[in-house]
Short mmCIF file of C-alpha atoms and ligand atoms in Angstrom, two decimals:
data_model
loop_
_atom_site.label_atom_id
_atom_site.label_comp_id
_atom_site.label_asym_id
_atom_site.label_seq_id
_atom_site.Cartn_x
_atom_site.Cartn_y
_atom_site.Cartn_z
CA MET H 228 79.44 120.97 98.10
CA PRO H 229 75.80 121.52 99.09
CA ASP H 230 75.20 122.99 102.53
CA HIS H 231 72.57 120.52 103.66
CA HIS H 232 71.96 116.86 103.27
CA THR H 233 69.69 115.62 100.60
CA ARG H 234 69.20 112.02 101.54
CA SER H 235 68.51 111.00 98.00
CA GLY H 236 71.15 108.29 97.66
CA THR H 237 69.89 104.78 97.13
CA PRO H 238 71.61 101.61 98.27
CA GLY H 239 73.94 99.89 95.83
CA THR H 240 72.67 97.81 93.00
CA ALA H 241 74.57 94.97 91.40
CA THR H 242 78.02 95.98 90.24
CA ARG H 243 79.46 94.85 86.93
CA ASP H 244 83.10 95.52 86.30
CA GLU H 245 86.06 93.46 85.12
CA GLY H 246 83.50 90.77 84.32
CA ALA H 247 82.50 90.40 87.95
CA THR H 248 79.13 90.86 89.61
CA TYR H 249 78.24 91.19 93.22
CA PRO H 250 74.72 91.30 94.65
CA ALA H 251 73.21 94.55 95.86
CA LEU H 252 73.95 95.60 99.41
CA THR H 253 70.92 96.19 101.57
CA LEU H 254 70.54 99.35 103.60
CA ARG H 255 69.80 98.35 107.16
CA PRO H 256 67.19 100.74 108.54
CA GLY H 257 68.80 102.93 111.12
CA ALA H 258 68.70 106.47 112.31
CA VAL H 259 71.12 108.94 110.78
CA PRO H 260 70.84 112.13 112.86
CA ALA H 261 68.57 114.49 110.94
CA GLY H 262 70.01 117.69 109.57
CA ARG H 263 73.62 116.87 110.43
CA PRO H 264 75.42 119.66 108.57
CA LEU H 265 77.99 118.84 105.93
CA PRO H 266 81.33 120.54 106.57
CA LYS H 267 81.80 123.58 104.30
CA THR H 268 85.48 122.72 103.83
CA PRO H 269 87.05 119.35 104.60
CA PRO H 270 88.04 119.08 108.29
CA PRO H 271 91.52 117.85 109.27
CA PHE H 272 92.39 114.41 107.84
CA GLY H 273 90.21 111.61 109.19
CA GLU H 274 88.26 113.54 111.81
CA VAL H 275 84.68 113.80 110.51
CA PHE H 276 83.08 110.75 108.92
CA THR H 277 80.12 110.50 106.56
CA ASP H 278 76.70 109.20 107.62
CA HIS H 279 77.11 105.59 106.56
CA MET H 280 79.50 102.66 106.51
CA VAL H 281 79.52 99.17 105.04
CA SER H 282 80.05 96.07 107.15
CA ALA H 283 80.65 92.45 106.12
CA PHE H 284 81.46 89.38 108.15
CA TRP H 285 83.53 86.22 107.73
CA SER H 286 83.05 82.82 109.30
CA ALA H 287 84.54 79.48 108.37
CA ASP H 288 81.08 78.17 107.44
CA GLU H 289 79.87 81.08 105.35
CA GLY H 290 83.03 82.83 104.17
CA TRP H 291 82.47 86.55 103.61
CA HIS H 292 78.75 87.25 103.99
CA GLY H 293 76.12 89.64 105.37
CA ALA H 294 77.37 92.78 103.61
CA VAL H 295 75.25 95.70 104.71
CA LEU H 296 75.20 99.46 104.23
CA GLU H 297 74.30 100.96 107.58
CA PRO H 298 74.56 104.20 109.58
CA TYR H 299 78.11 105.05 110.66
CA GLY H 300 78.44 104.25 114.34
CA PRO H 301 80.44 102.56 117.09
CA LEU H 302 81.26 98.85 117.11
CA THR H 303 80.94 96.66 120.17
CA VAL H 304 83.95 94.42 120.72
CA SER H 305 84.98 92.00 123.45
CA PRO H 306 88.02 92.96 125.56
CA SER H 307 89.68 89.76 124.31
CA THR H 308 89.20 90.55 120.61
CA VAL H 309 92.13 89.03 118.69
CA ALA H 310 92.81 92.18 116.64
CA LEU H 311 93.25 94.32 119.76
CA HIS H 312 95.87 92.01 121.27
CA TYR H 313 97.73 90.49 118.34
CA GLY H 314 97.16 93.11 115.66
CA GLN H 315 95.46 90.88 113.10
CA SER H 316 94.14 93.82 111.11
CA VAL H 317 94.69 95.29 107.65
CA PHE H 318 93.41 98.43 105.95
CA GLU H 319 93.43 100.44 102.74
CA GLY H 320 93.03 104.05 101.66
CA PHE H 321 91.61 105.26 98.36
CA LYS H 322 89.56 108.18 97.12
CA ALA H 323 86.44 109.26 95.24
CA TYR H 324 86.65 112.52 93.27
CA ARG H 325 83.67 114.72 92.47
CA ARG H 326 82.81 114.83 88.75
CA ASP H 327 79.44 116.62 88.77
CA PRO H 328 76.50 116.91 91.18
CA ASP H 329 75.47 113.31 90.58
CA ARG H 330 78.74 111.50 89.88
CA ALA H 331 82.04 110.70 91.52
CA ALA H 332 85.02 108.69 90.29
CA LEU H 333 86.66 106.03 92.45
CA PHE H 334 90.37 105.96 91.61
CA ARG H 335 91.81 102.48 90.94
CA PRO H 336 89.51 100.65 93.39
CA TRP H 337 90.44 97.24 91.96
CA GLU H 338 94.14 97.79 92.71
CA HIS H 339 93.31 98.74 96.28
CA ALA H 340 91.06 95.70 96.56
CA ARG H 341 93.86 93.44 95.37
CA ARG H 342 96.40 95.04 97.68
CA MET H 343 94.05 94.61 100.65
CA ALA H 344 93.65 90.94 99.73
CA ASP H 345 97.46 90.60 99.57
CA SER H 346 97.81 92.31 102.95
CA ALA H 347 95.17 89.97 104.41
CA ARG H 348 96.97 86.86 103.13
CA ARG H 349 100.22 88.08 104.73
CA MET H 350 98.41 88.42 108.06
CA ALA H 351 96.81 84.95 107.77
CA MET H 352 93.38 86.50 107.20
CA PRO H 353 90.75 85.51 104.63
CA PRO H 354 91.03 87.97 101.72
CA LEU H 355 87.91 89.96 100.94
CA PRO H 356 86.78 89.26 97.35
CA PRO H 357 87.68 92.31 95.21
CA GLU H 358 84.11 92.30 93.82
CA LEU H 359 82.74 92.81 97.34
CA PHE H 360 85.33 95.53 98.06
CA VAL H 361 84.35 97.49 94.96
CA ALA H 362 80.60 96.91 95.48
CA ALA H 363 80.97 98.25 99.04
CA ALA H 364 82.75 101.37 97.78
CA ARG H 365 80.12 101.96 95.11
CA ALA H 366 77.30 101.59 97.63
CA LEU H 367 78.86 103.93 100.19
CA VAL H 368 79.79 106.62 97.67
CA ARG H 369 76.34 106.46 96.11
CA GLN H 370 74.65 106.73 99.49
CA ASP H 371 76.88 109.54 100.80
CA MET H 372 77.41 111.29 97.44
CA ASP H 373 76.66 114.68 99.02
CA TRP H 374 79.79 114.28 101.14
CA VAL H 375 82.14 114.12 98.15
CA PRO H 376 83.77 117.57 98.16
CA ASP H 377 84.44 119.38 94.91
CA GLY H 378 87.29 121.80 95.66
CA ASP H 379 90.78 121.54 94.18
CA ASP H 380 92.78 118.87 96.01
CA GLU H 381 89.63 117.66 97.76
CA ALA H 382 88.15 114.17 97.71
CA LEU H 383 86.18 111.64 99.70
CA TYR H 384 88.73 109.32 101.35
CA LEU H 385 87.57 105.72 101.69
CA ARG H 386 89.03 103.69 104.52
CA PRO H 387 88.33 99.94 104.54
CA VAL H 388 89.60 97.92 107.48
CA ALA H 389 89.34 94.19 108.21
CA PHE H 390 90.17 92.55 111.51
CA ALA H 391 89.80 89.36 113.57
CA THR H 392 86.76 89.67 115.81
CA ASP H 393 86.64 86.50 117.84
CA SER H 394 87.42 86.75 121.50
CA HIS H 395 90.19 84.40 122.49
CA LEU H 396 93.76 84.92 123.50
CA ALA H 397 95.21 81.69 122.11
CA LEU H 398 98.02 82.66 119.80
CA ARG H 399 96.38 81.59 116.55
CA PRO H 400 94.59 83.42 113.74
CA GLY H 401 91.00 84.48 114.34
CA LEU H 402 88.08 82.30 113.33
CA SER H 403 85.80 85.24 112.57
CA TYR H 404 86.48 88.56 110.85
CA ARG H 405 84.75 91.83 110.11
CA PHE H 406 85.19 94.24 107.25
CA VAL H 407 84.16 97.88 107.71
CA LEU H 408 84.32 100.58 105.05
CA MET H 409 84.01 104.17 106.21
CA ALA H 410 84.62 107.52 104.47
CA PHE H 411 85.52 111.10 105.22
CA PRO H 412 85.99 114.26 103.18
CA THR H 413 89.58 115.40 102.94
CA ALA H 414 91.76 118.06 101.38
CA ASN H 415 95.55 117.97 101.57
CA PHE H 416 97.16 115.58 104.11
CA PHE H 417 99.81 118.22 104.91
CA GLY H 418 97.41 121.13 105.46
CA ALA H 419 95.70 123.62 103.24
CA ALA H 420 98.52 124.84 100.99
CA ARG H 421 100.63 122.76 98.62
CA ARG H 422 104.13 123.19 100.06
CA ALA H 423 107.48 121.40 100.16
CA VAL H 424 107.88 119.33 103.33
CA THR H 425 110.90 118.70 105.55
CA VAL H 426 111.85 115.07 106.20
CA ALA H 427 114.13 113.53 108.84
CA VAL H 428 116.22 110.41 108.20
CA CYS H 429 115.53 107.95 111.01
CA GLU H 430 118.73 106.40 112.33
CA ASP H 431 117.41 104.69 115.49
CA PHE H 432 114.49 102.60 114.29
CA VAL H 433 113.51 100.64 111.20
CA ARG H 434 110.06 100.21 109.72
CA ALA H 435 110.43 96.85 108.01
CA VAL H 436 112.80 93.91 107.65
CA PRO H 437 113.25 91.39 104.82
CA GLY H 438 110.61 88.70 105.30
CA GLY H 439 108.55 90.96 107.58
CA THR H 440 105.28 92.77 106.98
CA GLY H 441 106.60 95.94 105.31
CA ALA H 442 104.75 95.33 102.05
CA ALA H 443 101.42 94.74 103.84
CA LYS H 444 99.15 97.57 104.90
CA CYS H 445 98.68 96.33 108.44
CA GLY H 446 97.96 98.49 111.45
CA GLY H 447 101.12 97.54 113.34
CA ASN H 448 103.39 99.01 110.66
CA TYR H 449 101.93 102.41 111.41
CA ALA H 450 101.91 102.16 115.23
CA GLY H 451 105.53 101.00 115.04
CA ALA H 452 106.38 104.25 113.25
CA TYR H 453 104.81 106.63 115.76
CA LEU H 454 107.85 106.95 118.03
CA ALA H 455 110.13 107.85 115.12
CA GLN H 456 107.49 110.26 113.80
CA GLU H 457 107.34 111.98 117.19
CA GLU H 458 111.12 112.36 117.14
CA ALA H 459 111.00 113.74 113.58
CA THR H 460 108.33 116.24 114.60
CA ARG H 461 110.48 117.32 117.56
CA ARG H 462 113.33 117.97 115.10
CA GLY H 463 111.04 120.18 113.02
CA ALA H 464 110.32 117.67 110.25
CA ASP H 465 107.00 116.66 108.75
CA GLN H 466 107.84 113.03 108.05
CA VAL H 467 110.32 110.21 108.71
CA VAL H 468 112.60 108.76 106.02
CA TRP H 469 112.94 105.01 106.60
CA LEU H 470 116.19 103.24 105.77
CA ASP H 471 116.75 99.53 105.12
CA ALA H 472 117.19 97.42 108.24
CA ALA H 473 120.39 95.59 107.24
CA GLU H 474 122.77 98.39 106.25
CA ARG H 475 120.84 101.49 107.41
CA ARG H 476 121.96 103.03 104.17
CA TRP H 477 119.29 102.60 101.50
CA VAL H 478 116.23 104.82 101.39
CA GLU H 479 113.02 102.81 101.53
CA GLU H 480 110.02 105.03 102.00
CA LEU H 481 108.71 108.08 103.75
CA GLY H 482 106.22 107.64 106.59
CA GLY H 483 103.16 106.31 104.80
CA MET H 484 104.39 107.37 101.34
CA ASN H 485 106.76 106.33 98.54
CA LEU H 486 109.63 108.54 97.33
CA PHE H 487 110.82 109.70 93.89
CA PHE H 488 114.16 111.37 93.08
CA VAL H 489 114.47 113.54 89.96
CA HIS H 490 117.82 113.70 88.16
CA GLY H 491 118.30 116.49 85.63
CA THR H 492 115.69 118.83 84.22
CA GLY H 493 113.29 119.32 81.33
CA ASP H 494 112.91 116.58 78.71
CA ARG H 495 116.04 114.90 80.06
CA ALA H 496 114.74 114.55 83.61
CA GLU H 497 114.95 110.99 84.89
CA LEU H 498 112.97 109.67 87.85
CA VAL H 499 114.38 107.12 90.28
CA THR H 500 112.32 105.35 92.94
CA PRO H 501 113.39 102.57 95.31
CA PRO H 502 112.41 99.10 94.04
CA LEU H 503 109.68 96.99 95.67
CA THR H 504 111.86 94.55 97.56
CA GLY H 505 109.19 93.31 99.99
CA THR H 506 109.95 95.88 102.68
CA ILE H 507 108.20 98.75 100.90
CA LEU H 508 104.47 99.28 100.47
CA PRO H 509 103.60 98.88 96.77
CA GLY H 510 101.92 102.26 96.45
CA VAL H 511 99.09 102.66 93.97
CA THR H 512 100.03 106.33 93.54
CA ARG H 513 103.67 105.24 93.04
CA ASP H 514 102.56 102.94 90.20
CA THR H 515 100.29 105.66 88.76
CA LEU H 516 103.08 108.24 88.70
CA ILE H 517 105.51 105.81 87.07
CA ARG H 518 103.01 105.33 84.27
CA LEU H 519 102.10 109.03 83.96
CA ALA H 520 105.80 109.94 83.80
CA ARG H 521 106.52 107.29 81.15
CA ASP H 522 103.44 108.43 79.18
CA ARG H 523 105.14 111.86 79.07
CA GLY H 524 108.37 110.39 77.72
CA LEU H 525 110.29 110.61 80.99
CA THR H 526 112.60 107.78 82.00
CA VAL H 527 111.73 106.08 85.27
CA ARG H 528 114.13 103.66 86.97
CA GLU H 529 113.42 101.51 90.00
CA ALA H 530 116.82 101.45 91.70
CA PRO H 531 118.22 101.69 95.22
CA VAL H 532 119.14 105.19 96.43
CA SER H 533 121.49 105.66 99.39
CA VAL H 534 121.30 108.55 101.84
CA GLU H 535 124.86 109.48 100.91
CA GLU H 536 124.00 109.63 97.19
CA TRP H 537 120.96 111.74 98.07
CA ARG H 538 123.12 114.22 99.96
CA GLN H 539 125.94 114.33 97.37
CA ASN H 540 123.63 114.56 94.38
CA CYS H 541 121.73 117.44 95.97
CA ALA H 542 125.05 119.21 96.63
CA SER H 543 126.20 118.71 93.03
CA GLY H 544 122.83 119.67 91.58
CA ARG H 545 122.36 116.28 89.90
CA ILE H 546 119.22 115.69 91.99
CA THR H 547 116.91 118.56 91.13
CA GLU H 548 113.76 117.47 92.96
CA VAL H 549 112.48 114.87 95.39
CA PHE H 550 108.83 114.17 96.04
CA ALA H 551 106.72 111.80 98.07
CA CYS H 552 103.45 110.27 96.96
CA GLY H 553 100.53 108.40 98.40
CA THR H 554 96.76 108.38 98.31
CA ALA H 555 96.47 110.76 101.25
CA ALA H 556 99.49 112.94 100.39
CA ARG H 557 99.06 112.81 96.58
CA VAL H 558 102.30 114.36 95.22
CA THR H 559 104.22 116.16 97.96
CA PRO H 560 107.57 117.84 97.19
CA VAL H 561 110.40 117.41 99.69
CA GLY H 562 112.30 120.68 100.27
CA ARG H 563 114.70 119.84 103.09
CA VAL H 564 116.29 116.72 104.58
CA LEU H 565 117.52 116.41 108.17
CA ALA H 566 120.15 113.73 108.87
CA GLY H 567 122.46 113.31 111.85
CA ASP H 568 123.25 116.76 113.22
CA GLY H 569 122.87 118.48 109.87
CA GLY H 570 120.84 118.45 106.73
CA TRP H 571 120.57 119.68 103.19
CA THR H 572 118.15 121.40 100.84
CA VAL H 573 116.72 119.76 97.73
CA GLY H 574 116.98 122.10 94.73
CA ASP H 575 115.97 125.53 95.97
CA GLY H 576 113.73 124.04 98.65
CA SER H 577 110.48 124.76 96.84
CA PRO H 578 108.19 122.53 94.71
CA GLY H 579 109.88 121.72 91.38
CA PRO H 580 108.46 121.47 87.85
CA VAL H 581 108.42 117.67 87.56
CA ALA H 582 106.46 117.23 90.81
CA THR H 583 104.10 120.02 89.78
CA THR H 584 103.55 118.57 86.28
CA LEU H 585 102.86 115.09 87.63
CA ALA H 586 100.60 116.44 90.40
CA ASP H 587 98.58 118.37 87.82
CA ALA H 588 98.44 115.36 85.46
CA LEU H 589 97.22 113.13 88.28
CA SER H 590 94.63 115.69 89.32
CA ALA H 591 93.35 115.99 85.75
CA VAL H 592 92.76 112.23 85.56
CA HIS H 593 91.01 112.29 88.95
CA ARG H 594 88.76 115.15 87.84
CA GLY H 595 88.09 113.75 84.39
CA THR H 596 89.58 116.80 82.64
CA ALA H 597 92.22 114.61 80.96
CA PRO H 598 91.76 111.29 79.15
CA ASP H 599 92.01 108.11 81.21
CA PRO H 600 93.77 105.70 78.81
CA HIS H 601 94.61 103.24 81.58
CA HIS H 602 90.95 103.04 82.75
CA TRP H 603 91.82 103.95 86.30
CA CYS H 604 88.60 105.83 87.13
CA HIS H 605 85.49 103.92 88.12
CA LEU H 606 82.40 106.13 87.93
CA VAL H 607 79.64 105.99 90.51
CA THR H 608 76.33 107.68 89.74
CA ARG H 609 73.86 108.73 92.39
C1 LIG J 114 97.28 106.76 102.41
O1 LIG J 114 98.07 107.42 101.74
O2 LIG J 114 96.11 106.63 102.06
C2 LIG J 114 97.71 106.10 103.62
O3 LIG J 114 97.19 105.07 103.92
C3 LIG J 114 98.75 106.73 104.46
C4 LIG J 114 98.31 107.11 105.85
C5 LIG J 114 97.32 108.22 105.90
C6 LIG J 114 97.90 105.96 106.70
#
């Protein structure tokens, strides 16, 4: 990454992809502090943001309109803003990977756009057109290209959020909305080194219920998990394992990540991941790993996994590896599980070969050092 800003990025021009076009975003004149130094290595997750952001607005009369690329900065909101009180807010997370000094690849932006639209519909919000979502990402990455880091495991994380902006406390959906896309450089969600994490099965709380909002990426799902995460941290774990709400038996997901269980080894390894029943976030990395594993001839099954099976199959050696995945966490091996007063180790407690192979395969597609037969990467040129 260069040490100093070169403010050579130009605002987005019309985007053409999947047959869709969206008009250029304009760069609103505004002061970006001169000479703000780029971090030499990515700071902790989500702490230092790039110079710009994209905003767009929704009203009943105009729909989504007024998209603008502007300097990153604070928003002014009324104390009675709907999103603050009733949580009408959805977000996404995806990444741009450095390819060369002038290019970066957005990874599966259309899938993230569609998932954000699905989340919005669940929260009675107007979905942002995917063409606008992708045009916003292109414009921001092009403008802040110098911020895309180039180290192993490093990327520019893009965080779109949309929320109800009108100020009223009647219990009804907002009548005006704002979309904001911001970005920050990031390395590994779990710290500098790739390591196996410890997870704690949560017995007191649930994350999602059938018919609820578990499959939507809405802010409240994450705030509702904080208390359990604090408890897991106190027990010495990195993340919470969420169980189903009805039986408190079936593994659903891990904090903000999906889970994979590996049975067997070598060519005969089989991957099992809990099915998308409506209470689990349909992870884009989950879907990517399913396809990468199948491309390599591995069997992948979407099937329920109980905590008891997890424990017994680790004891018998049938489960050889477990790993979590997500945009932020990429592929993260699970080394130890805490449950009740005890716990157990997965394999020998260190990252296993299937997780490592898939992590490397994913990284190679991100970096463009492996073919991209599924057309997941969307190149942005300065
Ligand atoms: C992601 O993996 O990108 C997430 O959204 C999880 C979390 C950081 C909120």
